Amino acid sequence: MRTTSTPTHCPYCALQCGMNLTPLPDGGVEVTERPDFPVNRGALCGKGRTAPALLAPGVRLTSPLVRSRGVLAPATWGEALDRIAGEFSRTRAEHGADALGVFGGGGLTNEKAYALGKFARVVLGTSQIDYNGRFCMSSAAAAGLRAFGLDRGLPFPLEDIPRTGCVILVGSNLAETMPPAVRYLTELKENGGTLIVVDPRRTRTAEQADLHLAPRPGTDLALALGLLHLIVAEGRTDETYIRERTSGWEEARAAAMAHWPEHVERITGVSVPQLRAAVRLFCAPEAAMVLTARGPEQQSKGTDTVGAWINLCLATGRAGRPRSGYGCLTGQGNGQGGREHGQKADQLPGYRKLTDPAARRHVAGVWGVDPDALPGPGRSAYELLDALGTDIRALLLMGSNPVVSAPRAAHIEDRLRSLGFLAVCDVVLSETAELADVVLPVTQWAEETGTTTSLEGRVLLRRRALTPPPGVRSDLEVLHELAARLGVEKGFPTDPEEVFDELRRASEGGPADYSGITYRRLAQENGVFWPCPAPATAQNGEDAPPEVLPDDPAHDASPAVPHRGTPRLFLDRFATEDGRARFAAVSYRGAAEEPDDAYPVLLTTGRVVAQYQSGAQTRRVGELNAAAPGPYVEMHPRLAERLGAADGDAVAVVSRRGRAVAPARISHAIRPDTVFMPFHWPGEGRANALTNPALDPVSRMPEFKVCVVRLERVGADPGE
């Protein structure tokens, strides 16, 4: 007999698709559709359908592991926690607080991300905290802050996409990365809208486009500038909007006019007729959108590149208007919320700046500490990892697998091995956890309650559906126990709702204000869009507030009307001091590496539909492995012919940082000057052994999406 189903959300990407979980008599778990959730309307990809496979005891960790004589062996929780606290205390006493590092993950719930940031700054006293979300959308965040004064991945809900007239989708393969979201593009076209896809590969998403632009990797900035040049030259700008709602147009226009179409064609490989067609399609309808993803963002000039795409929206009057605007498609499950609440090196909860004295006073007041005791900003993610074993002697890592996911991954593996002490909290024994001195088994999505924030800025409640197996504890319990052992007895509750209530207070009045959101409200609604101030400080969003929610605690306490949340931002003004959006006056510059005689080919990386991120979880699911069993090198037939490689032949891809070997996959879907590798696997096919850690000067995003390589046929006669 089945027990009651629990409505919850998928543990993977930032769509946070709704699903129901039902425990079965045999101990298994059944996933069923949840059509009431508007984002996916019941649809799930293969990863979501098979997510319960990771809940099985034989797949996941169920006991702490402590390294003794070079071997990880089962230990008690007391032994494991004492070891971590002892090593951290010793390291801090000998080398100072900044010799301790903390590295988080974009899959952690808001409660865990908040508690981790507080733990680093209050208990450890270290500035050295960042998270793998730095590798996700930090360039888009920086560009959004610069242009609009606020970063929320999508400033409008997904439901607006089918209602616009044209979408330019830059560097995103939604059909592989977020399959349930493809229906928004399908509905767009059914409604008479047009789709332009910018990608060096003809992906499954690009096949649906009305126009596919295939620029040379690393040239998205030139492409955007060339389109803006044509918008100006053809008289398609919205001069009234520019005058009334923006600043910096003269400088941005001058920069764009230096990128005439023929010049851009030579840089990008996109023909002038295609450039003109893109401008015509984008400017013809009343409403249009630009959506970016990792393609333009994961570059050493990612912030400027995204800024140039935002300029298209501003020049044509498409930002802060209905069914129009710029948005970023966040990748990780809680990539948005993960950086809003304190695990990013330069931020405090509520998306407050760590360098802002008022922000420090507010958060310190909630935490009950002296503002001057809070450390300043620390290193960004790659810089933190690169400092392991030198400036940083001990590391606590939660929810990340940098041995596979970091750029220049072999070097980062060496840095991890050089640490004096490494503690890892994870669900499985990942490649990074295998290097640890202590591994703590922690609860998963279905075994804990907590909130996440989707790519829309919609705060959601994941509900606990199952009891975790014996020997497994939550990350909140881990932080509570470590804080107590390190001398902080209070301030780290284990109840996620209690943590969320503190997060609400810490975020109140900040850019990402969650103070008007409660667990009770999230249980009644399909999410609440931030900012959502508490009733006492609420200012109406885009519409009048709804009827008072009868079960909302705020209504019980006072007659104040709850804020309804803010699905659509910037309709009246932008979040800048003067309310105007800012153009980015940017010019094209090349990638950190350009092809030469030694490394003549471009490499770009990405995902496949059946695997996720570093693969630490999905590679343990049989059905997903059957669909995507291992890495490959996608190359054009002309490139394969020059190499003398046939489909399936082992090919070595060599960069200045490393070497990876995988079978060739020959396809007309990629440019002849470029190869593609998915990055989900460790071992000899580890794509991130090749990638370049060159950093964007603003966002500190590494240049994952473009580096130069040479190809070698493995096993070929040297004389061939």
XYZ file of C-alpha atoms in Angstrom:
720
model
C 0.000 0.000 0.000
C 1.423 3.364 -1.019
C 1.946 6.186 1.401
C 1.088 9.816 0.694
C 2.994 11.553 -2.083
C 5.097 14.593 -1.234
C 5.202 17.535 -3.674
C 8.785 18.710 -4.100
C 11.353 19.739 -6.715
C 14.061 18.095 -8.808
C 17.612 18.226 -7.354
C 19.336 19.136 -10.598
C 19.184 22.282 -12.756
C 17.825 25.748 -12.024
C 14.425 25.017 -13.552
C 13.714 23.227 -10.265
C 10.959 21.218 -11.934
C 8.046 20.191 -9.754
C 7.593 16.486 -9.017
C 5.850 14.192 -6.551
C 7.732 11.563 -4.551
C 6.013 8.454 -3.207
C 7.792 5.898 -0.988
C 7.081 2.337 -2.097
C 6.604 -0.741 0.115
C 9.829 -2.293 -1.156
C 11.837 0.703 0.042
C 12.073 2.366 -3.348
C 10.754 5.747 -4.379
C 8.464 6.574 -7.283
C 8.595 9.886 -9.146
C 5.291 11.054 -10.595
C 4.238 14.144 -12.486
C 3.237 17.328 -10.708
C 1.269 19.248 -13.320
C 0.305 22.032 -10.904
C 3.820 23.494 -10.960
C 3.810 26.045 -13.805
C 7.443 25.847 -14.861
C 7.464 22.264 -16.163
C 3.754 21.353 -15.948
C 4.664 17.803 -15.025
C 7.331 17.241 -17.682
C 10.655 15.820 -16.468
C 13.914 14.964 -18.192
C 15.706 11.646 -17.679
C 17.803 13.043 -14.847
C 14.721 14.096 -12.908
C 12.928 10.810 -13.487
C 15.906 8.781 -12.256
C 16.926 11.081 -9.376
C 15.723 8.616 -6.679
C 18.388 6.132 -7.794
C 20.887 8.170 -5.752
C 18.860 7.572 -2.592
C 19.706 3.862 -2.482
C 22.115 2.937 0.366
C 24.369 0.985 -1.986
C 25.012 4.069 -4.112
C 25.565 6.772 -1.537
C 27.673 7.319 1.559
C 26.154 6.219 4.883
C 29.106 6.438 7.286
C 31.774 9.046 8.018
C 35.204 8.186 6.656
C 38.486 9.221 8.279
C 41.884 8.762 6.686
C 44.260 6.636 8.723
C 47.650 5.512 7.420
C 46.700 6.786 3.984
C 43.371 4.936 3.759
C 39.818 6.219 4.240
C 38.045 3.983 6.747
C 34.635 4.129 8.493
C 34.551 6.115 11.727
C 31.997 7.458 14.170
C 30.527 10.914 13.777
C 32.232 11.987 16.973
C 35.634 10.895 15.707
C 35.123 12.599 12.346
C 33.867 15.908 13.756
C 36.570 15.991 16.426
C 39.209 15.465 13.759
C 37.906 18.367 11.654
C 37.582 20.739 14.603
C 41.015 19.800 15.900
C 42.733 20.318 12.549
C 40.973 23.637 11.971
C 41.854 24.882 15.459
C 45.496 23.876 15.048
C 45.774 25.449 11.591
C 44.209 28.705 12.730
C 46.462 28.892 15.788
C 49.609 28.270 13.732
C 48.840 30.191 10.530
C 45.913 32.533 11.190
C 42.241 32.449 10.239
C 42.819 33.013 6.519
C 44.757 29.758 6.364
C 41.296 28.145 6.576
C 39.258 27.886 3.392
C 35.600 27.097 2.691
C 34.307 26.059 -0.721
C 30.571 25.676 -1.292
C 28.251 24.643 -4.085
C 25.425 25.995 -6.225
C 23.333 22.964 -5.316
C 23.163 23.809 -1.610
C 19.820 25.077 -0.349
C 19.486 28.710 0.653
C 19.592 27.662 4.289
C 22.843 25.729 3.876
C 24.485 28.436 1.746
C 23.531 31.038 4.363
C 24.775 28.926 7.273
C 28.027 28.104 5.451
C 28.804 31.784 4.849
C 28.012 32.618 8.458
C 30.143 29.693 9.677
C 33.148 30.858 7.649
C 32.960 34.446 8.850
C 31.735 34.051 12.435
C 33.168 30.712 13.577
C 36.340 30.427 11.496
C 36.876 34.166 11.025
C 38.167 33.584 7.511
C 37.683 35.652 4.384
C 38.555 32.640 2.217
C 35.135 31.423 1.098
C 33.690 31.076 -2.386
C 31.656 28.510 -4.318
C 31.393 26.735 -7.631
C 28.603 29.069 -8.737
C 31.430 31.463 -9.598
C 31.938 29.110 -12.552
C 28.271 29.318 -13.557
C 26.873 32.798 -14.207
C 29.108 35.286 -12.420
C 29.810 37.219 -15.629
C 26.101 37.666 -16.299
C 25.630 38.712 -12.672
C 28.370 41.335 -12.970
C 26.975 42.643 -16.248
C 23.452 42.760 -14.848
C 24.592 44.685 -11.798
C 26.474 47.119 -14.001
C 23.554 47.659 -16.372
C 20.502 47.410 -14.134
C 21.807 47.796 -10.571
C 20.474 44.352 -9.671
C 21.220 40.785 -10.678
C 18.425 38.278 -10.909
C 18.963 35.660 -13.603
C 15.617 36.234 -15.299
C 13.909 39.530 -14.422
C 10.683 38.036 -15.763
C 9.056 34.591 -15.488
C 9.601 31.910 -18.102
C 5.955 32.202 -19.108
C 6.800 35.514 -20.821
C 9.105 33.858 -23.371
C 6.351 32.446 -25.639
C 4.606 35.830 -25.526
C 7.493 37.852 -26.962
C 8.193 38.425 -30.635
C 11.807 37.263 -30.973
C 14.340 35.536 -28.753
C 18.093 35.618 -29.301
C 19.463 32.640 -27.384
C 23.224 33.009 -26.941
C 25.418 30.055 -25.958
C 22.671 27.811 -24.593
C 21.669 24.315 -25.652
C 18.407 24.042 -23.726
C 17.485 20.776 -25.415
C 20.417 19.129 -23.621
C 20.740 21.209 -20.452
C 17.103 21.956 -19.518
C 14.844 19.822 -21.745
C 11.528 20.797 -20.094
C 12.246 24.441 -20.948
C 12.312 23.741 -24.694
C 8.533 23.953 -24.751
C 8.827 27.712 -24.169
C 10.741 28.016 -27.437
C 8.254 25.729 -29.194
C 5.339 27.823 -27.967
C 7.183 30.987 -29.027
C 7.279 29.752 -32.606
C 3.692 28.464 -32.461
C 2.654 31.985 -31.461
C 4.397 33.451 -34.508
C 7.618 34.499 -32.789
C 11.105 33.843 -34.112
C 14.133 32.174 -32.543
C 17.784 33.065 -33.212
C 20.364 30.702 -31.712
C 24.020 31.702 -31.358
C 26.271 28.666 -30.957
C 29.413 27.381 -32.731
C 27.676 23.977 -32.930
C 24.420 23.106 -34.649
C 22.929 21.641 -31.487
C 19.500 20.135 -31.003
C 18.416 23.589 -29.860
C 19.949 25.322 -32.877
C 18.061 22.966 -35.171
C 14.834 24.588 -33.981
C 16.006 28.110 -34.780
C 14.719 30.325 -37.554
C 18.292 31.595 -37.797
C 21.424 29.868 -36.472
C 24.567 31.968 -36.116
C 27.721 29.882 -35.614
C 30.497 32.249 -34.531
C 34.036 31.214 -33.870
C 34.350 30.415 -30.132
C 35.379 33.453 -28.115
C 33.977 36.024 -30.565
C 30.485 36.553 -29.132
C 31.512 40.074 -28.070
C 32.344 41.065 -31.642
C 29.072 39.549 -32.843
C 26.981 41.580 -30.387
C 28.873 44.772 -31.270
C 28.355 44.125 -34.969
C 24.614 43.710 -34.467
C 24.449 46.960 -32.512
C 26.381 48.707 -35.304
C 23.724 47.607 -37.779
C 20.878 48.606 -35.459
C 22.321 52.119 -35.387
C 23.173 52.252 -39.090
C 19.697 51.079 -40.097
C 17.937 53.564 -37.812
C 16.367 50.917 -35.580
C 17.176 52.471 -32.190
C 14.453 53.649 -29.809
C 15.655 57.187 -29.192
C 12.853 58.114 -26.782
C 13.566 55.113 -24.569
C 17.309 55.760 -24.695
C 16.777 59.374 -23.675
C 14.307 58.663 -20.867
C 15.521 55.403 -19.353
C 19.265 54.955 -19.989
C 22.671 56.574 -19.631
C 26.006 56.081 -21.395
C 24.581 55.714 -24.896
C 26.990 58.030 -26.700
C 30.041 56.087 -25.535
C 28.485 52.686 -26.249
C 27.359 53.777 -29.707
C 30.825 55.071 -30.554
C 32.372 51.765 -29.498
C 29.895 49.776 -31.583
C 30.439 51.869 -34.700
C 34.057 50.689 -34.782
C 32.718 47.161 -35.462
C 31.365 47.383 -38.998
C 29.764 44.265 -40.517
C 32.609 43.136 -42.775
C 35.075 43.472 -39.898
C 32.798 41.408 -37.641
C 32.393 38.792 -40.376
C 36.174 38.354 -40.506
C 36.387 37.966 -36.708
C 33.386 35.712 -36.127
C 32.862 33.838 -39.383
C 29.207 34.941 -39.378
C 28.361 36.406 -42.779
C 27.101 39.950 -43.281
C 23.747 38.728 -44.694
C 23.250 36.659 -41.552
C 24.063 39.666 -39.378
C 21.504 41.752 -41.247
C 18.909 38.984 -40.993
C 19.418 38.754 -37.228
C 18.888 42.501 -36.813
C 15.752 42.401 -38.972
C 14.226 39.507 -37.004
C 15.095 41.027 -33.630
C 13.861 44.532 -34.382
C 10.686 43.724 -36.340
C 8.343 42.798 -33.450
C 7.236 45.147 -30.684
C 8.767 42.904 -27.991
C 11.963 40.841 -27.974
C 14.428 39.193 -25.597
C 18.080 38.258 -25.354
C 18.889 35.228 -23.204
C 22.494 34.258 -22.471
C 24.033 31.195 -20.882
C 27.505 29.805 -20.347
C 28.687 30.282 -23.936
C 29.289 34.049 -23.796
C 29.687 34.116 -20.007
C 32.487 31.598 -19.430
C 35.096 33.771 -21.099
C 37.890 35.994 -19.847
C 35.822 38.908 -21.208
C 32.446 37.467 -20.205
C 31.203 40.539 -18.339
C 31.834 42.820 -21.321
C 30.346 40.233 -23.678
C 27.105 40.007 -21.729
C 27.096 43.784 -21.439
C 27.241 44.049 -25.223
C 24.198 41.758 -25.552
C 22.349 43.831 -22.942
C 23.138 46.893 -25.077
C 20.980 45.433 -27.866
C 17.995 45.400 -25.517
C 18.645 48.925 -24.281
C 19.225 50.430 -27.729
C 15.943 49.012 -29.014
C 13.925 49.791 -25.873
C 13.448 46.160 -24.881
C 14.544 46.125 -21.204
C 12.087 46.838 -18.395
C 9.115 46.543 -20.724
C 6.416 43.841 -20.902
C 7.424 40.617 -22.678
C 10.880 42.055 -23.343
C 14.298 42.209 -21.764
C 17.591 40.558 -21.068
C 17.879 37.404 -18.965
C 20.483 34.849 -17.956
C 19.673 31.139 -17.874
C 21.179 30.038 -14.553
C 22.570 26.496 -14.646
C 22.929 25.001 -11.176
C 19.933 24.056 -9.064
C 20.410 26.923 -6.602
C 22.981 28.966 -8.460
C 20.826 32.068 -7.963
C 20.106 31.700 -4.251
C 23.546 30.277 -3.550
C 25.262 33.573 -4.246
C 22.550 35.784 -2.755
C 23.028 34.702 0.824
C 26.688 34.663 1.673
C 28.862 31.870 0.292
C 30.321 34.123 -2.397
C 33.625 35.793 -1.462
C 32.375 39.379 -1.638
C 28.756 39.131 -0.513
C 26.626 39.006 2.612
C 23.041 37.703 2.845
C 20.437 39.598 0.851
C 22.948 40.203 -1.946
C 24.611 42.835 0.212
C 28.177 43.914 -0.491
C 30.707 42.821 2.094
C 32.497 46.153 1.705
C 29.390 48.225 2.522
C 29.541 49.454 6.163
C 25.733 49.608 6.432
C 25.416 46.050 5.127
C 28.012 44.831 7.603
C 26.189 46.549 10.478
C 22.842 45.052 9.506
C 24.043 41.469 9.104
C 26.326 41.666 12.147
C 23.319 42.805 14.153
C 21.345 39.755 13.078
C 24.320 37.522 13.884
C 25.038 39.205 17.209
C 28.659 40.049 16.416
C 30.757 43.190 16.060
C 30.706 44.449 12.435
C 34.446 45.041 12.645
C 34.937 41.352 13.427
C 33.619 40.314 10.016
C 36.469 39.641 7.565
C 36.590 41.431 4.235
C 36.262 39.925 0.760
C 38.397 36.891 -0.023
C 39.600 35.138 -3.153
C 37.318 34.095 -6.001
C 36.727 30.386 -6.608
C 39.638 29.569 -8.904
C 42.023 31.819 -7.007
C 41.010 30.144 -3.753
C 41.599 26.674 -5.203
C 44.911 27.785 -6.687
C 46.063 28.944 -3.221
C 45.460 25.558 -1.582
C 48.531 24.116 0.072
C 50.288 27.505 0.199
C 48.302 30.358 1.775
C 45.347 28.089 2.546
C 46.328 25.051 4.620
C 42.943 23.452 5.481
C 39.691 23.354 3.527
C 36.047 22.518 4.235
C 34.261 21.654 0.986
C 30.497 21.167 0.595
C 28.640 20.082 -2.507
C 31.339 20.483 -5.152
C 33.734 18.289 -7.128
C 36.530 20.555 -8.429
C 38.777 17.624 -9.379
C 36.462 17.283 -12.396
C 34.762 20.674 -12.647
C 37.524 23.249 -12.120
C 39.531 24.693 -15.017
C 43.082 23.390 -15.298
C 41.716 20.493 -13.281
C 44.895 18.442 -12.965
C 46.611 21.412 -11.347
C 43.689 21.895 -8.947
C 43.858 18.194 -8.076
C 47.526 18.694 -7.192
C 46.612 21.697 -5.027
C 44.005 19.646 -3.172
C 46.539 16.877 -2.586
C 48.975 19.436 -1.164
C 46.604 20.569 1.582
C 47.464 19.896 5.175
C 43.846 18.912 5.776
C 40.734 18.446 3.612
C 37.197 17.762 4.863
C 34.394 17.040 2.394
C 30.635 16.849 2.930
C 28.940 14.949 0.121
C 26.288 12.438 -0.807
C 28.682 10.182 -2.741
C 32.397 9.500 -2.726
C 33.255 11.925 -5.512
C 36.699 12.221 -7.061
C 37.362 15.154 -4.713
C 36.059 13.287 -1.654
C 38.484 10.450 -2.434
C 41.320 12.893 -1.646
C 39.884 14.008 1.700
C 41.133 13.357 5.213
C 37.533 13.276 6.478
C 34.380 12.609 4.455
C 30.971 13.281 6.009
C 27.844 11.629 4.521
C 25.053 14.186 4.294
C 21.377 14.173 3.438
C 19.999 14.623 -0.057
C 17.188 16.705 -1.536
C 14.444 14.155 -0.782
C 15.621 13.660 2.808
C 15.611 17.290 3.945
C 13.465 20.376 3.787
C 14.869 23.620 2.450
C 14.415 26.385 -0.075
C 16.015 27.001 -3.450
C 15.741 29.937 -5.839
C 15.150 29.073 -9.467
C 16.493 30.807 -12.551
C 13.351 33.003 -12.498
C 14.103 34.311 -8.997
C 11.238 32.155 -7.714
C 11.882 30.964 -4.144
C 10.659 27.377 -3.757
C 10.169 24.926 -0.909
C 11.711 21.475 -1.291
C 9.955 19.194 1.156
C 11.361 16.220 2.990
C 9.745 13.062 1.641
C 11.939 10.342 3.170
C 13.824 9.553 6.339
C 17.574 9.504 5.684
C 19.363 6.213 6.355
C 21.125 5.686 9.685
C 24.554 7.300 9.789
C 23.607 10.263 7.567
C 23.230 13.826 8.884
C 22.313 17.146 7.316
C 24.828 19.851 6.448
C 23.104 22.078 9.008
C 23.806 19.487 11.692
C 27.441 19.333 10.577
C 27.848 23.108 10.886
C 26.079 23.116 14.254
C 28.387 20.433 15.654
C 31.556 21.989 14.247
C 30.611 25.445 15.508
C 30.081 24.057 19.012
C 33.436 22.274 18.943
C 35.096 25.502 17.799
C 33.631 27.529 20.638
C 30.387 28.945 19.185
C 27.542 27.261 21.051
C 24.646 29.275 19.629
C 23.621 30.673 16.272
C 23.696 27.510 14.151
C 20.303 25.819 14.434
C 19.637 22.517 12.714
C 16.005 23.205 11.840
C 15.922 24.612 8.284
C 12.859 26.763 8.923
C 14.605 28.411 11.858
C 17.616 29.080 9.621
C 15.355 30.507 6.920
C 13.682 32.845 9.391
C 17.111 34.208 10.316
C 17.988 34.488 6.618
C 14.817 36.538 6.143
C 15.956 38.998 8.800
C 19.479 39.150 7.410
C 18.186 39.839 3.888
C 15.608 42.443 4.937
C 16.140 45.713 3.130
C 18.815 44.229 0.860
C 18.629 43.876 -2.918
C 17.536 40.224 -2.579
C 14.934 40.811 0.132
C 13.300 37.564 1.289
C 11.827 39.014 4.492
C 8.217 38.673 3.307
C 8.594 34.989 2.395
C 7.696 32.271 4.897
C 7.656 28.475 4.817
C 3.899 28.570 5.361
C 3.454 30.810 2.360
C 5.757 28.706 0.176
C 3.744 25.616 1.114
C 0.592 27.321 -0.180
C 1.961 28.927 -3.345
C 4.041 27.745 -6.286
C 6.947 29.859 -5.156
C 7.375 33.561 -4.424
C 9.520 35.873 -6.553
C 12.043 38.054 -4.770
C 12.323 40.857 -3.840
C 9.495 40.300 -1.399
C 9.764 42.658 1.569
C 8.048 42.007 4.878
C 4.663 43.743 5.237
C 6.014 46.472 7.496
C 8.504 47.611 4.852
C 6.799 46.356 1.703
C 6.412 48.585 -1.305
C 4.076 47.417 -4.008
C 5.592 45.526 -6.912
C 4.423 45.724 -10.491
C 0.754 45.217 -9.603
C -1.470 45.882 -6.628
C -1.008 43.333 -3.826
C -3.360 40.362 -3.718
C -5.960 39.633 -1.116
C -4.423 38.935 2.306
C -3.425 35.301 2.598
C -5.580 33.998 5.452
C -2.939 31.581 6.721
C 0.032 33.918 6.412
C 1.630 34.595 9.821
C 1.927 38.294 8.964
C -1.860 38.503 8.703
C -2.213 36.839 12.088
C 0.040 39.458 13.669
C -1.179 42.637 11.992
C -3.500 43.977 9.316
C -0.517 44.602 7.007
C -0.932 43.183 3.518
C 1.768 40.711 2.443
C 3.855 41.691 -0.551
C 2.986 39.487 -3.501
C 6.575 39.156 -4.691
C 8.026 40.616 -7.880
C 7.787 38.386 -10.955
C 8.785 41.235 -13.292
C 11.514 43.710 -12.476
C 12.353 47.174 -13.820
C 8.948 48.022 -15.344
C 8.978 51.479 -13.743
C 12.662 52.086 -13.053
C 15.941 50.223 -12.838
C 17.680 49.500 -9.540
C 20.378 52.102 -10.100
C 20.625 55.309 -8.074
C 19.040 57.401 -10.829
C 16.679 54.659 -12.021
C 18.343 54.501 -15.442
C 19.937 51.482 -17.084
C 23.568 51.895 -18.036
C 25.015 51.034 -21.432
C 28.381 49.266 -21.478
C 30.932 51.015 -23.669
C 32.930 47.916 -24.666
C 35.154 46.932 -27.574
C 36.150 43.546 -28.914
C 39.251 41.791 -27.687
C 40.319 38.239 -28.399
C 40.394 35.217 -26.156
C 43.261 34.703 -23.729
C 44.644 32.161 -26.214
C 44.455 32.311 -29.986
C 45.356 29.436 -32.358
C 48.955 29.159 -33.540
C 51.118 26.568 -35.272
C 51.561 24.536 -32.083
C 47.891 24.645 -31.038
C 45.872 25.309 -34.190
C 42.382 24.169 -33.106
C 39.797 25.742 -30.787
C 38.216 23.698 -27.982
C 34.839 24.447 -26.452
C 33.106 22.408 -23.749
C 29.591 21.767 -22.499
C 27.015 19.300 -21.281
C 25.043 16.336 -22.599
C 21.450 15.626 -21.698
C 21.992 12.453 -19.672
C 24.740 13.771 -17.366
C 24.970 16.734 -15.018
C 27.895 18.980 -14.050
C 30.877 16.890 -12.806
C 28.783 13.711 -13.095
C 29.428 12.749 -9.466
C 25.770 11.801 -9.108
C 24.508 11.055 -12.611
C 27.420 8.732 -13.419
C 26.063 6.443 -10.676
C 22.699 5.975 -12.444
C 22.643 3.026 -14.829
C 20.004 4.407 -17.170
C 21.881 7.686 -17.596
C 25.212 5.949 -18.138
C 23.648 3.776 -20.825
C 22.548 6.935 -22.638
C 25.881 8.762 -22.176
C 28.594 6.296 -21.175
C 31.658 8.479 -21.598
C 33.411 11.496 -23.104
C 33.986 12.113 -26.788
C 35.626 14.620 -29.123
C 33.183 16.089 -31.617
C 34.900 17.273 -34.807
C 34.011 18.255 -38.337
C 34.710 15.722 -41.139
C 37.308 18.027 -42.717
C 39.245 18.226 -39.467
C 38.961 14.466 -38.993
C 40.258 13.910 -42.521
C 43.310 16.073 -41.876
C 43.965 14.117 -38.678
C 43.336 10.769 -40.370
C 40.742 9.838 -37.741
C 37.599 7.802 -38.264
C 34.492 7.868 -36.120
C 35.253 6.131 -32.817
C 39.046 6.389 -33.088
C 40.823 7.423 -29.905
C 41.945 11.040 -30.183
C 44.190 12.967 -27.813
C 43.331 16.614 -27.255
C 46.339 18.526 -25.904
C 46.424 22.069 -24.510
C 49.125 24.006 -22.685
C 47.704 22.646 -19.421
C 47.044 18.991 -20.038
C 45.952 16.101 -22.211
C 42.635 14.258 -22.579
C 41.837 11.187 -24.656
C 38.386 10.242 -25.960
C 36.814 8.685 -29.064
C 36.165 10.876 -32.079
C 32.579 11.735 -32.951
C 32.531 13.096 -36.491
C 29.746 15.543 -37.249
C 28.834 18.338 -39.651
C 27.211 20.099 -36.662
C 30.437 21.790 -35.569
C 32.740 24.333 -37.184
C 35.810 22.892 -38.971
C 38.164 24.943 -36.776
C 36.639 23.760 -33.471
C 36.254 20.612 -31.387
C 33.777 20.034 -28.570
C 34.115 17.893 -25.445
C 31.545 17.316 -22.664
C 33.038 17.838 -19.206
C 31.245 15.274 -16.999
C 33.957 12.622 -16.689
C 37.192 12.157 -14.731
C 40.181 10.116 -15.838
C 41.828 10.344 -19.221
C 38.750 11.956 -20.778
C 38.668 14.840 -18.292
C 37.919 17.868 -20.484
C 38.743 20.368 -17.761
C 42.318 19.150 -17.689
C 42.561 21.277 -20.854
C 40.583 24.417 -20.051
C 42.097 27.809 -19.396
C 41.809 29.484 -15.954
C 42.285 32.951 -17.474
C 39.903 35.125 -15.434
C 37.469 37.858 -16.350
C 38.793 40.975 -14.576
C 35.376 41.831 -13.106
C 33.544 38.560 -12.443
C 36.639 36.363 -11.969
C 35.003 33.793 -14.231
C 37.479 31.373 -15.869
C 37.554 30.990 -19.647
C 36.001 27.523 -19.831
C 34.463 28.044 -23.239
C 37.519 28.619 -25.394
C 41.137 27.510 -25.440
C 43.551 26.311 -28.100
C 44.551 22.679 -28.561
C 46.221 20.290 -30.925
C 44.887 16.872 -31.870
C 46.762 13.577 -32.004
C 45.486 10.241 -33.226
C 46.196 7.758 -30.441
C 48.049 4.690 -31.618
C 48.873 6.145 -35.020
C 52.222 5.385 -36.613
C 54.425 8.475 -36.091
C 55.324 8.264 -39.757
C 51.762 8.556 -40.956
